[in-house]
XYZ file of C-alpha atoms in Angstrom:
209
model
C 232.661 214.861 138.358
C 231.771 211.635 136.952
C 232.784 208.881 139.268
C 231.033 205.764 137.593
C 229.148 204.570 134.441
C 226.806 201.723 134.021
C 226.137 200.925 130.473
C 226.711 199.163 127.133
C 230.245 198.585 125.470
C 229.585 200.252 122.056
C 233.310 199.780 121.026
C 236.860 199.028 122.100
C 239.961 200.733 120.610
C 243.614 200.457 121.105
C 243.292 202.556 124.665
C 239.848 203.583 124.963
C 236.455 202.198 125.270
C 233.047 203.799 124.255
C 230.453 203.271 126.915
C 226.827 203.939 125.961
C 224.857 205.332 128.995
C 221.377 205.904 127.919
C 222.148 206.981 124.537
C 225.172 209.232 125.608
C 228.609 207.792 124.373
C 231.449 208.346 127.031
C 234.905 207.853 125.671
C 236.962 206.200 128.710
C 240.647 205.758 128.575
C 241.501 202.451 130.148
C 244.473 200.159 130.782
C 245.105 197.361 128.352
C 244.378 194.967 131.066
C 240.818 196.369 131.480
C 240.215 196.643 127.674
C 241.047 193.171 127.236
C 238.137 192.078 129.234
C 235.714 194.224 127.399
C 233.910 193.510 123.967
C 231.095 195.409 122.072
C 227.595 194.597 123.282
C 228.557 193.841 126.812
C 226.789 195.498 129.709
C 229.540 196.732 132.334
C 230.234 199.021 135.259
C 233.360 201.424 134.971
C 234.677 203.375 137.852
C 235.927 206.697 136.443
C 238.053 209.672 137.210
C 237.768 212.953 135.263
C 241.113 214.697 134.539
C 240.831 218.294 133.545
C 243.762 220.052 132.029
C 244.372 223.163 129.882
C 243.709 221.562 126.630
C 241.628 218.645 127.312
C 239.087 216.762 129.715
C 239.788 213.198 130.157
C 237.745 210.510 131.598
C 239.857 207.496 132.778
C 237.935 204.229 133.754
C 238.738 201.164 135.661
C 236.774 197.808 136.104
C 237.276 197.656 139.730
C 237.600 200.082 142.850
C 240.971 198.731 143.727
C 242.658 199.640 140.268
C 241.011 203.207 140.613
C 242.438 203.651 144.329
C 245.881 202.609 143.196
C 245.561 205.144 140.337
C 244.482 208.047 142.572
C 247.606 207.050 144.644
C 250.127 207.249 141.807
C 249.015 210.501 140.587
C 249.810 212.083 143.816
C 253.274 211.366 143.235
C 255.137 214.437 142.002
C 255.830 214.057 138.411
C 253.246 211.320 137.849
C 250.478 212.233 135.609
C 247.314 210.101 134.478
C 249.085 208.905 131.432
C 251.899 207.273 133.101
C 249.625 205.788 136.086
C 247.503 204.207 133.410
C 250.656 202.693 131.849
C 251.644 201.328 135.140
C 248.422 199.578 135.386
C 248.672 198.227 131.850
C 251.949 196.578 132.950
C 251.345 195.577 136.649
C 248.289 194.511 138.562
C 247.440 196.633 141.651
C 248.810 193.713 143.821
C 252.177 193.415 141.811
C 252.379 197.287 141.945
C 251.959 197.120 145.757
C 254.550 194.386 146.126
C 256.812 196.289 143.919
C 256.638 199.255 146.129
C 256.886 197.435 149.360
C 259.964 195.591 148.139
C 261.884 198.546 146.594
C 261.522 196.845 143.299
C 262.203 199.871 141.109
C 263.135 197.661 138.040
C 259.555 196.152 137.987
C 258.097 199.531 138.004
C 260.443 201.001 135.357
C 259.092 198.518 132.919
C 255.863 200.716 132.368
C 256.343 202.751 129.068
C 257.299 206.415 129.846
C 258.086 206.040 133.533
C 261.779 205.197 133.654
C 264.015 204.150 136.885
C 264.075 207.745 138.333
C 260.259 207.998 138.321
C 260.040 204.369 139.774
C 262.417 205.182 142.678
C 260.117 208.356 143.365
C 257.037 206.400 143.477
C 258.525 203.955 145.916
C 259.839 206.883 147.920
C 256.524 208.578 148.189
C 254.170 205.718 148.485
C 256.203 203.146 150.435
C 254.228 202.430 153.675
C 251.092 204.085 152.449
C 249.650 200.975 150.607
C 247.883 198.207 152.641
C 248.923 194.926 151.043
C 246.460 192.866 153.012
C 243.609 195.210 152.018
C 244.510 195.132 148.203
C 244.883 191.307 148.099
C 241.656 190.781 149.986
C 239.464 192.913 147.770
C 241.271 191.549 144.538
C 240.390 188.013 145.832
C 236.906 188.871 146.614
C 236.407 190.761 143.065
C 237.851 187.639 141.111
C 235.354 185.018 142.992
C 232.321 187.352 142.439
C 232.865 189.528 139.484
C 234.384 187.216 136.660
C 233.766 188.933 133.300
C 231.591 186.548 131.183
C 233.225 184.766 128.288
C 231.690 184.926 124.751
C 232.456 181.492 123.481
C 230.645 182.313 120.361
C 232.807 185.188 119.677
C 235.833 183.135 120.373
C 234.659 180.468 117.983
C 234.301 182.842 115.066
C 237.692 184.523 115.853
C 239.275 180.996 115.933
C 237.652 180.236 112.701
C 239.171 183.268 110.894
C 242.655 182.704 112.414
C 242.484 179.039 111.047
C 241.732 180.599 107.450
C 244.986 182.699 107.987
C 243.842 185.841 109.192
C 245.689 187.799 112.030
C 243.932 187.723 115.436
C 243.789 191.445 115.730
C 242.168 191.704 112.221
C 239.904 188.982 113.173
C 238.723 190.539 116.413
C 238.178 194.007 114.694
C 236.123 192.373 111.897
C 233.867 190.210 114.396
C 233.432 193.231 116.405
C 232.422 195.407 113.331
C 230.123 192.621 112.146
C 228.229 192.243 115.246
C 227.667 196.205 115.465
C 226.767 196.600 111.852
C 224.202 193.898 111.956
C 222.728 194.752 115.520
C 223.540 191.044 116.900
C 223.099 190.443 120.578
C 226.029 189.308 122.643
C 227.244 186.722 124.007
C 226.550 185.217 120.732
C 223.835 182.519 120.407
C 224.896 179.395 118.645
C 222.932 179.947 115.769
C 224.431 183.522 115.332
C 227.974 182.030 114.988
C 227.657 180.995 111.457
C 226.109 184.454 110.427
C 228.620 186.454 112.182
C 231.554 184.351 110.480
C 229.952 184.996 107.008
C 229.629 188.853 107.841
C 233.165 189.189 109.260
C 234.402 187.127 106.228
C 232.807 189.876 103.906
C 234.323 192.432 105.650
C 237.748 191.111 105.661
C 237.655 190.367 102.070
C 236.312 193.844 101.119
C 239.394 195.393 103.110
C 241.880 193.317 100.971
């Protein structure tokens, strides 16, 4: 079983990240919350869970142990699979999930796509009393104070520049990522790389019109 990956983010897609570990690319399915904290070229550590089914082997990833622990508790609930558990973590943080379960708040849980009210009630029934709120909150506070992801201000400048020229944010982000990957530019971007990446990204976007 693969329990953790440490490597370079090769690319970030809608629901997966490709992590290069020593030249081997691992496709990892992650929540939208975690994917939003990653960008191509970033060094990262991902805690993983390998799900083996009849027709697929899927690697699920989490940027902190707390999220993985919550995921493992969720998939123990009858009828809740990895896909729904990941959907929950895209909708609510582990702390919010724990509070919703403790407060019998099925409405909050049911906001996750693919779950529904009955599934939310089942989660509350089976997990209430098994989640230690104080432990989760303490772990999350420690993680936030010691492991804040670095902000690539150079990349943000390029994206903002493209948006100011009338491009959509999603298209701008994709073009910037492609420009960086295609030209082997190191991230976080240095100040003198910002104009280069902007030119490369504009060329890609103009070509795709």
